[in-house]
Amino acid sequence: MPSAGELPVHLSKGANLALRSLDEELGSVTVILETEGSEGTAVDADVSVLLLGDDGRVRSNDDLIFYNQPVGADGAVHLRDKIRTDHQSTPVASDVVTVELDDLPDDVARIVLSASLDPTLGITFAAASSVTLRIARSSDAQELVIFGLEALSSETAMLFGEFYRRAGEWKIRAIGQGFADGLTALVTEFGVDVDNSEPALGEDLSADDSTSDASAEANTSNPSSPVMTEEALPVEITPVPAGTTRDDTAPEPARTAKVSVRRSTRAPKLPTDWDRTIPADTDADWQRARLFPVAGIGGAEEQERRATSALLAVLGIVREFGRAVTARVGAPAGAVTTFIEVPFGLDEQAYRPDGVITVKRGQREWRALVEVKTSDGKLNFEQVDHYVEIARAKNFDAVITISNQLAGSNDEHPIAFDRRKLKKVSLHHLSWEQIRTDAILLSRHARAADNTQAVVLDEFLRYMEHPRSGLHGFTDMGPEWVKIRDAVKHRTLRASDKGCAEVIAHFDQLVRHIGLQLTSLLGVETSIQPPRARADGTTRPQQLADSGQLFGSIRVPGAVDALVITNDLRSERVGVSIQVDAPRDGRPLTRINWLLRQIPDARDALRVEALLAGGRGLSTAELLGSVRKKPELLVPADGRDIRAFRLTLELPMGTKRNSGTGGVIRSVHQATTHLYAEVVQHLRPWNAKPPQLTAPTPD
């Protein structure tokens, strides 16, 4: 069986391979056909799947799965939506088909994979720069097989390959045979009744005899090929030459209504067995099929195993995503390969980390052990310590921990660790929120370069968003929150009280959580700025005890200043503010009107402060609704200069410690996003006008 490092297997024309050599328990596969056009020309091929019996013919017309009939065999074969990328210089179109091998009836002996072009377009496969068939394992999107064709000519339909049963096992064979007369010529050779009342797509076959009997011998033409050879197996897909007939004694399968291969301009019809493949009573329970299934997730162990497998698989498949994540832990740019549950020994004890990541660039190979937690699972110091020791003993470069815990900054780790042990091995932490943000940045704002990779990444995001995945991110302020909040409110908190430092750490995680959410929404990397130290140098626990406030700030690239988040536990209010410098010329009223023009849609309850020259803390302040009616309310009575404006949105602080309705996390999120939407994204810094030339005095 090929190892993960040897996958995918590249098949050559005529080669075959046993699926169990790729995965002994492979029961579901995803077939992706990618057709890349040439400069300025799109080649949009359509996948068709034929289910054949032992006689090499369809059992009925329902066994043709294509654009007019996308579901077959009670849902075991399903043609998904087409994906097109037109913004590249060479457009790419992809068709995706899911095949549940374990659910196919026993009388289906072969699954033929083909593709065709719309005859009304007037193009052939010669216009394609490449046509590639990819086979992936549906459970984790691991790419298993690649079969590519280039330098095609006048073909308008291609027979790519087939899955077929041999001795009770499924095998795959690469064929690569072309038909010049389109889809009709191809499917009729397998017994499909085509409706000829419509414009025909071609009745005569254009058989390529060089790919018939000779294809069985192609397996031995390349002795270095990694695929298996078939023992004197005749190729069974050879079309019957024109003018000949099949064995008249062969039983004729039951006929259904003739199939139209003409593209319809109306909505496609439901398959004849629609009431058996989808719920008929209500659409409330309909669920789109998942590349990364969540069904069957039970306890924490299964949840962690699924999350680890899904993440590591996508890191290896989606190159840009793999690079984005591994760059955060110090890995070089290179080819990413991943493994799960690799066994190691240390001091005569067996250990099995959740995964291993390797990045190879040239002759150098960077390696890291991975430990994963999901839901509310917390990282264990002893376990991480053992993995650091294993990494040191095995010359690994790093240990990576992944959980829903958020570190206060990129350089911090949720576990306090002796840095002396990390001279040869680095220790890094990634939160699931950071990983989700990296995926969103690529999926929604940049897009993966490869269409198939984009599909895989989108499916991974769907998996992360499901409650059963356990990848919910930061959702709780911790068990000490209510006790510390009440102590602050009653002014009984002391800096040394148990839980004070924990609440501050959770607030830092909350600020980082908000920053990641803004990154996902805006498509730019925000940064968390450390809280500004007080002039007297008191510690943050003492600052909380004295002021009753928690502070944090987020810097958004392009914004006029950082967003400052203040959580006032005594007044039970959440405030988010931003400061903008006032114009350096003009009267105070002119400067106020300059600000008002930029925030016409901000709510009246926004607090506006005019920061004055002459000393720290000097200011005037009013609510925006009042300033709109009477701007002079902000003009200082003593004529001082207005140096800057601070705009603050305050909301009630939720009493609950979680992210649900009425929770403090939700309150901070709402205040931040509303201030950004109504104010921050509209503010522009003042630019002084260049000095004007004085008009010359007439002679």
XYZ file of C-alpha atoms in Angstrom:
699
model
C 0.000 0.000 0.000
C 1.422 3.423 -0.900
C 2.255 5.560 2.128
C 0.829 9.039 2.607
C 4.064 10.442 1.231
C 3.645 8.462 -2.011
C 0.110 9.662 -2.674
C -1.337 10.597 -5.053
C -0.529 7.837 -7.571
C -0.191 9.129 -11.140
C -1.792 6.686 -13.564
C -0.655 6.398 -17.147
C -2.971 5.573 -20.023
C -4.050 1.915 -19.853
C -2.789 1.362 -16.292
C -4.915 -0.089 -13.518
C -4.790 -0.152 -9.747
C -6.574 -1.930 -6.892
C -8.304 0.569 -4.595
C -7.429 -1.488 -1.530
C -3.765 -0.778 -2.271
C -4.594 2.874 -1.573
C -6.887 2.324 1.410
C -8.059 -1.030 2.702
C -11.351 0.458 3.892
C -12.040 2.882 1.041
C -15.820 3.099 0.696
C -16.461 6.570 -0.710
C -14.547 8.543 -3.330
C -14.835 11.986 -4.864
C -14.135 12.302 -8.579
C -13.014 15.722 -9.853
C -12.639 16.529 -13.545
C -10.620 19.689 -14.214
C -10.590 21.154 -17.713
C -8.197 24.035 -18.273
C -8.732 26.115 -21.366
C -6.167 27.942 -23.431
C -5.382 31.641 -23.558
C -8.738 33.410 -23.868
C -10.684 30.201 -24.595
C -12.776 28.362 -21.987
C -13.216 24.604 -22.333
C -16.143 23.573 -20.150
C -16.352 19.772 -20.124
C -19.245 17.932 -18.484
C -18.773 14.738 -16.477
C -21.002 11.722 -17.165
C -21.069 8.483 -15.186
C -22.420 5.170 -16.500
C -23.316 2.261 -14.202
C -22.904 -1.040 -16.063
C -23.904 -4.601 -15.342
C -21.923 -7.760 -16.066
C -22.936 -7.528 -19.744
C -21.223 -4.156 -20.163
C -24.510 -2.291 -20.601
C -26.605 -0.006 -18.411
C -29.384 -1.722 -16.512
C -31.751 1.122 -17.501
C -31.499 4.695 -18.706
C -31.424 5.764 -15.060
C -27.846 4.460 -14.939
C -26.613 7.479 -16.898
C -25.721 10.218 -14.398
C -25.052 13.551 -16.117
C -26.187 17.189 -16.245
C -29.822 16.325 -17.032
C -29.956 13.479 -14.478
C -27.502 14.273 -11.641
C -28.409 11.534 -9.119
C -28.374 7.760 -9.589
C -28.413 4.443 -7.741
C -30.508 5.779 -4.864
C -28.060 8.610 -4.294
C -24.904 6.467 -4.345
C -23.667 8.527 -7.318
C -24.231 12.283 -7.222
C -23.054 14.941 -9.683
C -22.429 18.166 -7.755
C -22.471 21.794 -8.894
C -19.949 22.909 -11.488
C -17.177 25.259 -10.382
C -15.687 27.794 -12.771
C -12.753 30.152 -12.399
C -12.676 32.759 -15.134
C -10.381 35.370 -13.605
C -7.234 33.447 -14.590
C -5.560 33.807 -17.985
C -6.531 30.192 -18.720
C -10.093 29.517 -17.431
C -10.655 26.317 -15.447
C -13.920 24.382 -15.077
C -14.362 21.573 -12.537
C -17.053 18.922 -12.130
C -17.310 17.023 -8.850
C -18.963 13.601 -8.465
C -19.305 11.691 -5.208
C -19.434 7.905 -5.473
C -20.439 5.781 -2.471
C -18.873 2.484 -3.504
C -20.277 0.614 -0.515
C -23.834 1.676 -1.378
C -23.845 0.533 -5.005
C -26.046 -2.494 -5.824
C -24.248 -5.807 -6.302
C -25.342 -6.002 -9.944
C -23.318 -2.864 -10.812
C -20.058 -4.314 -12.105
C -18.459 -1.194 -13.550
C -18.608 2.588 -13.132
C -17.513 4.337 -16.319
C -16.230 7.927 -16.047
C -16.508 10.099 -19.147
C -16.665 13.762 -20.182
C -18.116 15.620 -23.138
C -18.370 19.099 -24.658
C -21.502 20.996 -25.605
C -21.722 20.617 -29.427
C -23.299 24.058 -29.776
C -20.013 25.654 -28.665
C -18.186 24.410 -31.752
C -14.981 23.472 -29.896
C -13.147 20.205 -29.244
C -10.784 19.017 -26.528
C -7.932 20.307 -28.708
C -8.667 23.742 -27.219
C -7.844 22.490 -23.715
C -4.351 22.983 -22.371
C -4.916 20.108 -19.941
C -7.672 17.771 -18.806
C -7.159 16.028 -15.471
C -9.146 13.435 -13.577
C -8.526 13.329 -9.823
C -9.782 10.735 -7.357
C -9.887 11.716 -3.676
C -10.966 9.901 -0.531
C -14.242 11.530 0.526
C -13.653 11.193 4.262
C -10.616 13.493 4.415
C -10.103 14.770 0.824
C -6.792 12.913 0.541
C -5.950 12.857 -3.151
C -5.373 9.251 -4.219
C -5.120 9.070 -8.011
C -4.358 11.540 -10.810
C -4.812 10.813 -14.511
C -4.031 13.662 -16.882
C -4.381 14.032 -20.645
C -2.717 16.621 -22.862
C -2.335 17.314 -26.588
C -5.876 16.184 -27.419
C -7.303 16.691 -30.903
C -10.772 16.482 -32.447
C -12.505 14.677 -29.580
C -15.799 16.047 -28.275
C -16.235 13.223 -25.752
C -13.653 11.353 -23.681
C -13.851 8.045 -21.882
C -11.430 8.635 -19.012
C -11.579 5.447 -17.041
C -13.631 3.141 -14.915
C -14.022 1.530 -11.528
C -14.658 -2.203 -11.907
C -15.081 -5.184 -9.628
C -12.582 -8.017 -9.728
C -12.810 -10.885 -7.242
C -15.126 -8.851 -5.036
C -12.837 -5.804 -4.904
C -12.936 -2.472 -6.666
C -10.188 -1.463 -9.085
C -9.632 1.606 -11.237
C -8.348 1.708 -14.817
C -7.179 4.731 -16.843
C -8.453 4.607 -20.433
C -8.239 7.996 -22.173
C -10.231 7.111 -25.318
C -11.733 9.859 -27.451
C -14.927 10.103 -29.514
C -15.292 12.622 -32.294
C -19.098 12.459 -32.380
C -19.954 13.518 -28.872
C -21.847 12.174 -25.902
C -24.557 10.406 -27.940
C -22.026 8.167 -29.670
C -20.416 7.291 -26.354
C -23.470 6.475 -24.257
C -25.359 4.519 -26.926
C -22.522 1.991 -27.019
C -23.351 1.136 -23.445
C -27.072 0.638 -24.073
C -28.500 4.076 -23.274
C -31.590 4.938 -25.353
C -31.027 8.488 -26.599
C -33.987 10.550 -27.758
C -33.181 11.062 -31.449
C -36.133 13.350 -32.048
C -33.810 16.178 -31.141
C -30.774 17.268 -33.166
C -28.401 14.305 -33.151
C -24.941 14.633 -31.758
C -23.567 11.915 -34.039
C -24.515 8.301 -34.590
C -21.318 6.781 -35.982
C -18.487 5.834 -33.679
C -14.995 7.075 -34.078
C -13.268 4.282 -32.248
C -9.576 4.489 -31.479
C -8.433 0.887 -31.800
C -5.039 1.770 -30.385
C -6.619 2.057 -26.948
C -8.651 -1.133 -27.024
C -6.913 -4.483 -26.770
C -3.533 -2.819 -26.552
C -4.449 -0.959 -23.386
C -4.295 -4.105 -21.315
C -0.684 -4.535 -22.365
C 0.177 -0.949 -21.452
C 0.587 -1.959 -17.830
C 3.873 -3.696 -18.525
C 5.280 -1.053 -20.860
C 6.739 0.915 -17.989
C 8.344 -1.412 -15.450
C 9.037 1.485 -13.077
C 5.362 2.393 -12.866
C 4.120 2.289 -9.247
C 0.724 0.853 -10.195
C -0.298 -2.793 -10.279
C -0.657 -4.747 -13.518
C -3.717 -6.739 -14.513
C -3.207 -10.433 -15.123
C -4.101 -10.918 -18.826
C -7.306 -8.967 -18.322
C -8.989 -7.946 -21.599
C -10.108 -4.345 -21.727
C -13.862 -4.448 -21.418
C -14.775 -0.951 -22.558
C -13.893 -1.302 -26.232
C -16.838 0.143 -28.188
C -18.343 -2.032 -30.877
C -17.151 -0.836 -34.327
C -19.753 0.675 -36.600
C -21.711 -1.875 -38.604
C -21.479 -4.700 -36.063
C -23.979 -5.851 -33.472
C -23.766 -7.256 -30.012
C -24.812 -10.783 -29.089
C -28.522 -10.958 -29.856
C -28.951 -13.661 -27.234
C -27.885 -11.338 -24.414
C -30.825 -10.395 -22.228
C -32.117 -6.910 -22.908
C -32.387 -4.784 -19.772
C -35.684 -3.158 -18.942
C -36.092 0.094 -20.854
C -37.191 3.358 -19.355
C -38.095 6.571 -21.133
C -35.477 7.695 -23.621
C -32.839 10.087 -22.373
C -32.241 13.489 -23.891
C -28.614 14.581 -23.927
C -29.599 17.983 -25.194
C -28.961 20.691 -22.637
C -32.232 22.005 -21.299
C -32.902 25.674 -20.741
C -35.474 24.777 -18.062
C -35.011 23.344 -14.608
C -33.741 19.716 -14.669
C -36.204 16.968 -13.928
C -36.125 14.920 -10.766
C -34.811 11.366 -11.159
C -37.471 8.697 -11.406
C -36.565 7.425 -7.940
C -36.562 10.874 -6.337
C -38.754 9.779 -3.437
C -36.153 7.216 -2.409
C -33.058 9.395 -2.653
C -34.248 12.545 -0.868
C -36.869 13.179 1.845
C -40.304 13.625 0.326
C -42.230 14.996 3.307
C -40.316 18.168 4.107
C -37.136 19.945 3.139
C -36.398 20.936 6.746
C -34.078 17.966 7.217
C -32.220 18.269 3.933
C -28.485 18.486 4.466
C -25.872 19.052 1.819
C -23.414 16.192 1.584
C -20.176 16.867 3.412
C -16.629 16.191 2.323
C -15.745 16.074 6.035
C -18.696 14.321 7.728
C -19.820 15.179 11.247
C -22.119 12.184 11.629
C -20.956 9.701 14.218
C -18.961 12.155 16.315
C -19.462 11.079 19.900
C -17.012 11.706 22.706
C -13.974 13.940 22.911
C -11.614 11.284 21.535
C -13.532 10.865 18.269
C -13.995 14.630 17.993
C -10.255 15.233 18.317
C -9.424 12.462 15.864
C -11.806 13.863 13.230
C -10.587 17.431 13.687
C -6.932 16.385 13.484
C -7.446 14.301 10.364
C -9.470 17.015 8.619
C -6.995 19.787 9.426
C -3.839 17.872 8.540
C -5.380 16.603 5.301
C -6.339 20.131 4.196
C -2.890 21.464 5.126
C -1.377 18.969 2.697
C -3.958 19.496 -0.060
C -4.425 23.276 -0.135
C -0.934 24.640 -0.678
C -1.594 28.277 0.247
C -3.430 27.271 3.421
C -0.657 24.876 4.396
C 1.881 27.641 3.915
C -0.168 30.200 5.875
C -0.519 27.922 8.899
C 2.999 26.473 8.945
C 4.550 29.929 8.535
C 3.022 30.880 11.902
C 5.056 28.158 13.619
C 8.372 28.961 11.967
C 8.369 26.407 9.154
C 10.086 27.215 5.838
C 8.145 27.484 2.601
C 7.953 24.076 0.965
C 5.922 20.949 0.307
C 3.722 20.077 3.307
C 3.138 16.420 4.198
C 1.080 15.351 7.200
C 0.527 12.169 9.236
C -1.814 11.246 12.092
C -1.197 9.274 15.297
C 2.449 8.422 14.691
C 3.867 6.174 17.490
C 7.033 7.138 19.365
C 8.926 5.711 22.327
C 10.509 7.601 25.228
C 12.040 6.065 28.364
C 10.486 2.686 27.498
C 7.031 4.291 27.320
C 4.859 4.437 24.196
C 3.442 7.783 23.067
C 1.233 8.615 20.118
C 0.974 12.349 19.307
C -2.099 13.373 17.353
C -0.072 14.182 14.257
C 3.164 15.049 12.518
C 3.785 17.834 9.995
C 6.796 17.848 7.695
C 7.813 20.652 5.343
C 10.435 19.832 2.754
C 12.383 22.460 0.880
C 15.314 21.264 -1.156
C 17.447 19.025 1.017
C 16.043 20.413 4.254
C 13.088 18.812 6.056
C 11.384 20.644 8.910
C 9.362 18.415 11.261
C 6.902 19.068 14.089
C 4.789 17.008 16.497
C 1.143 18.061 16.850
C -1.129 17.828 19.902
C -4.826 18.672 19.412
C -7.693 19.473 21.770
C -11.304 20.271 20.844
C -14.358 21.676 22.667
C -13.395 22.555 26.245
C -10.365 20.258 26.325
C -7.371 21.902 27.969
C -3.740 21.281 27.136
C -1.920 19.113 29.658
C 1.520 20.245 30.828
C 2.833 16.716 31.407
C 1.716 15.558 27.962
C 3.235 18.556 26.180
C 6.430 18.138 28.202
C 6.748 14.524 27.016
C 6.278 15.621 23.396
C 8.981 18.257 23.778
C 11.324 15.543 25.084
C 10.432 13.254 22.155
C 11.032 16.111 19.709
C 14.455 16.754 21.238
C 15.373 13.060 21.140
C 14.167 12.579 17.537
C 15.639 15.852 16.232
C 12.277 17.411 15.484
C 12.162 21.162 15.050
C 8.965 22.022 16.903
C 5.959 20.958 18.948
C 2.621 22.512 17.965
C -0.405 22.568 20.251
C -3.892 23.318 18.882
C -6.971 24.030 20.976
C -9.811 26.496 21.467
C -7.623 28.341 23.951
C -6.412 31.720 22.719
C -2.997 32.988 23.745
C -2.756 36.704 24.452
C -0.226 37.143 21.614
C 1.606 35.118 18.967
C 4.593 34.729 21.279
C 2.624 33.401 24.243
C 1.535 29.852 25.073
C -1.413 28.780 27.258
C 0.981 26.608 29.278
C 3.768 28.187 31.309
C 6.830 26.302 30.094
C 10.489 26.264 31.082
C 12.138 28.063 28.179
C 15.448 26.356 28.920
C 13.962 23.178 27.462
C 13.200 24.971 24.210
C 16.724 25.756 23.045
C 16.647 23.038 20.362
C 12.885 22.608 20.005
C 10.413 25.467 19.611
C 6.940 25.315 21.183
C 4.041 26.981 19.375
C 0.318 27.286 19.974
C -2.389 27.694 17.343
C -5.999 28.352 18.246
C -8.816 26.927 16.150
C -9.971 30.514 15.683
C -6.632 31.468 14.149
C -6.791 28.450 11.843
C -10.363 29.312 10.861
C -9.327 32.909 10.180
C -6.462 31.810 7.929
C -8.887 29.592 5.997
C -11.412 32.430 5.632
C -8.755 34.876 4.457
C -7.787 32.457 1.709
C -11.272 31.228 0.840
C -13.251 34.475 0.857
C -10.668 37.172 0.251
C -7.826 35.645 -1.766
C -9.046 32.280 -3.107
C -6.894 29.236 -3.637
C -5.140 29.121 -7.005
C -6.545 25.661 -7.729
C -10.324 25.177 -7.976
C -10.310 21.762 -6.364
C -8.307 23.113 -3.456
C -10.815 25.942 -3.066
C -13.642 23.396 -2.819
C -11.746 21.406 -0.194
C -11.048 24.557 1.829
C -14.692 25.632 1.722
C -15.759 22.176 2.891
C -13.257 22.356 5.749
C -14.784 25.670 6.823
C -18.236 24.045 6.738
C -16.899 21.325 9.000
C -15.416 23.836 11.445
C -18.708 25.717 11.689
C -20.702 22.640 12.750
C -21.354 22.378 16.516
C -20.285 18.726 16.585
C -16.812 19.578 15.328
C -15.894 21.055 18.709
C -14.024 23.916 17.022
C -16.127 26.729 18.478
C -13.228 28.986 19.439
C -13.321 31.396 22.393
C -16.756 31.283 24.046
C -16.260 31.613 27.817
C -14.665 34.109 30.213
C -13.778 31.351 32.656
C -15.154 30.086 35.985
C -13.738 33.033 37.981
C -15.463 35.736 35.944
C -18.639 36.188 38.020
C -16.778 36.193 41.344
C -14.205 38.787 40.203
C -16.853 40.911 38.478
C -18.917 41.089 41.662
C -15.846 41.835 43.802
C -14.938 44.742 41.516
C -18.484 46.073 41.643
C -18.507 45.961 45.463
C -14.936 47.381 45.638
C -13.721 44.384 47.610
C -11.255 43.083 45.000
C -7.587 42.943 45.943
C -4.821 42.485 43.380
C -3.679 39.284 45.106
C -7.135 37.644 45.068
C -7.355 34.224 43.460
C -8.783 34.404 39.971
C -7.826 38.033 39.294
C -4.952 37.160 36.943
C -7.108 34.482 35.263
C -9.874 36.973 34.442
C -7.323 39.405 32.985
C -5.897 36.595 30.829
C -9.382 35.699 29.602
C -10.041 39.342 28.724
C -6.848 39.379 26.656
C -8.129 36.285 24.877
C -11.437 38.065 24.273
C -9.640 41.012 22.634
C -7.699 38.596 20.445
C -10.958 36.825 19.595
C -12.501 40.127 18.451
C -9.379 40.895 16.421
C -9.609 37.575 14.596
C -13.286 38.162 13.858
C -12.451 41.553 12.355
C -9.710 39.915 10.291
C -12.229 37.419 8.903
C -14.729 40.170 8.078
C -12.296 42.679 6.600
C -9.801 40.421 4.844
C -6.781 42.116 6.445
C -4.614 40.977 9.341
C -5.405 42.931 12.485
C -2.928 43.100 15.362
C -3.445 43.149 19.110
C -1.561 45.856 20.954
C -0.497 45.203 24.556
C -2.364 47.283 27.142
C -0.680 50.588 27.823
C 1.107 50.575 31.175
C 0.050 53.149 33.712
C 2.517 55.881 34.563
C 2.928 54.649 38.130
C 3.907 51.191 36.881
C 1.263 49.280 38.820
C 0.493 45.749 37.758
C -2.638 44.930 35.798
C -4.296 43.147 38.743
C -3.741 46.272 40.833
C -5.062 48.429 37.996
C -8.217 46.302 37.853
C -8.677 46.559 41.615
C -8.188 50.352 41.553
C -10.154 51.324 38.439
C -12.498 48.395 37.960
C -11.644 48.432 34.248
C -10.066 46.060 31.731
C -8.380 47.447 28.613
C -7.287 46.168 25.237
C -6.685 47.557 21.764
C -6.804 46.345 18.171
C -4.949 47.868 15.257
C -6.624 47.594 11.836
C -4.391 48.409 8.833
C -5.573 51.655 7.240
C -7.636 52.833 10.234
C -6.823 56.269 11.629
C -5.923 54.802 15.028
C -6.284 51.691 17.166
C -9.665 50.629 18.529
C -9.541 50.772 22.343
C -11.824 48.353 24.184
C -12.773 49.188 27.774
C -14.742 46.874 30.026
C -15.952 48.787 33.088
C -17.018 46.181 35.632
C -18.317 48.769 38.119
C -20.678 50.560 35.762
C -21.296 47.302 33.854
C -20.665 49.045 30.541
C -18.579 48.072 27.518
C -16.978 50.896 25.569
C -15.067 50.896 22.274
C -13.405 54.104 21.101
C -11.153 55.517 18.406
C -9.262 58.783 18.238
C -8.674 60.940 15.168
C -6.516 64.056 14.905
C -8.438 67.253 14.196
C -7.495 69.545 11.301
C -4.643 71.873 12.085
C -6.257 74.930 10.554
C -9.653 76.569 10.712
C -11.819 77.600 13.619
C -13.024 75.053 16.257
C -16.492 74.952 14.705
C -14.968 74.204 11.292
C -13.082 71.264 12.778
C -16.227 69.895 14.421
C -18.179 70.091 11.150
C -15.264 68.325 9.390
C -15.807 65.388 11.737
C -19.610 65.377 11.453
C -19.487 65.154 7.664
C -17.576 61.853 7.909
C -20.015 60.013 10.195
C -23.530 60.770 8.913
C -24.882 57.301 9.755
C -23.479 56.939 13.277
C -26.050 56.587 16.065
C -27.033 59.578 18.189
C -25.861 57.822 21.380
C -22.217 57.927 20.240
C -20.116 60.002 22.664
C -17.930 62.635 21.002
C -15.054 64.193 22.935
C -13.034 67.157 21.696
C -9.517 66.812 23.131
C -8.069 70.239 23.827
C -4.625 71.758 23.781
C -2.982 72.875 26.980
C -2.928 69.782 29.136
C -3.761 66.098 29.364
C -7.365 65.385 30.200
C -8.770 68.698 29.012
C -11.798 68.086 26.792
C -15.414 68.835 26.008
C -17.912 66.021 25.446
C -21.469 65.559 24.184
C -23.579 62.867 22.562
C -23.547 62.901 18.765
C -27.292 63.577 18.530
C -26.866 66.820 20.425
C -23.764 67.835 18.473
C -25.582 67.365 15.176
C -28.248 69.832 16.312
C -25.813 72.274 17.904
C -22.119 71.741 16.953
C -20.987 74.663 19.112
C -21.629 72.523 22.212
C -18.133 71.059 21.695
C -16.445 74.449 21.293
C -14.409 75.193 24.453
C -15.529 78.310 26.306
C -11.964 79.498 26.891
C -11.068 79.365 23.193
C -8.587 76.503 23.474
C -7.548 74.691 20.339
C -9.173 71.311 19.477
C -6.328 68.858 18.856
C -8.236 65.597 18.344
C -11.585 63.855 18.653
C -12.356 60.651 20.540
C -15.517 58.768 19.549
C -16.872 56.116 21.902
C -19.734 53.658 21.613
C -20.968 52.255 24.920
C -23.324 49.322 25.433
C -24.533 47.482 28.534
C -22.141 44.735 29.590
C -23.779 41.320 29.527
C -23.987 39.643 32.904
C -23.243 36.148 31.605
C -19.697 34.949 31.094
C -20.291 33.234 27.713
C -20.842 34.332 24.121
C -24.607 33.824 24.047
C -27.332 36.435 24.338
C -26.754 38.525 27.438
C -23.104 37.548 27.658
C -20.122 39.856 27.996
C -18.405 38.373 24.918
C -21.408 39.200 22.750
C -21.549 42.746 24.151
C -17.908 43.445 23.315
C -18.348 41.978 19.837
C -21.418 44.117 19.128
C -19.820 47.319 20.382
C -16.673 46.749 18.317
C -18.323 45.811 15.038
C -20.964 48.556 15.268
C -18.385 51.246 15.976
C -16.284 50.000 13.090
C -19.249 49.875 10.684
C -20.694 53.262 11.664
C -17.533 55.241 12.365
C -14.093 53.713 11.860
C -14.381 52.663 8.235
C -15.567 56.166 7.279
C -12.908 58.215 9.072
C -10.136 59.739 6.987
C -7.162 61.675 8.365
C -7.040 65.375 7.708
C -4.700 66.498 4.935
C -3.567 70.100 4.831
C -4.034 71.953 1.580
C -0.781 72.921 -0.128
C 0.136 76.613 0.197
C -1.321 78.787 -2.522
C 0.652 81.117 -4.768
C -0.129 84.745 -4.205
C -1.644 86.358 -7.261
C 0.907 88.673 -8.894
C 0.352 92.397 -8.521
C -0.573 93.976 -11.861
C 2.082 96.290 -13.308
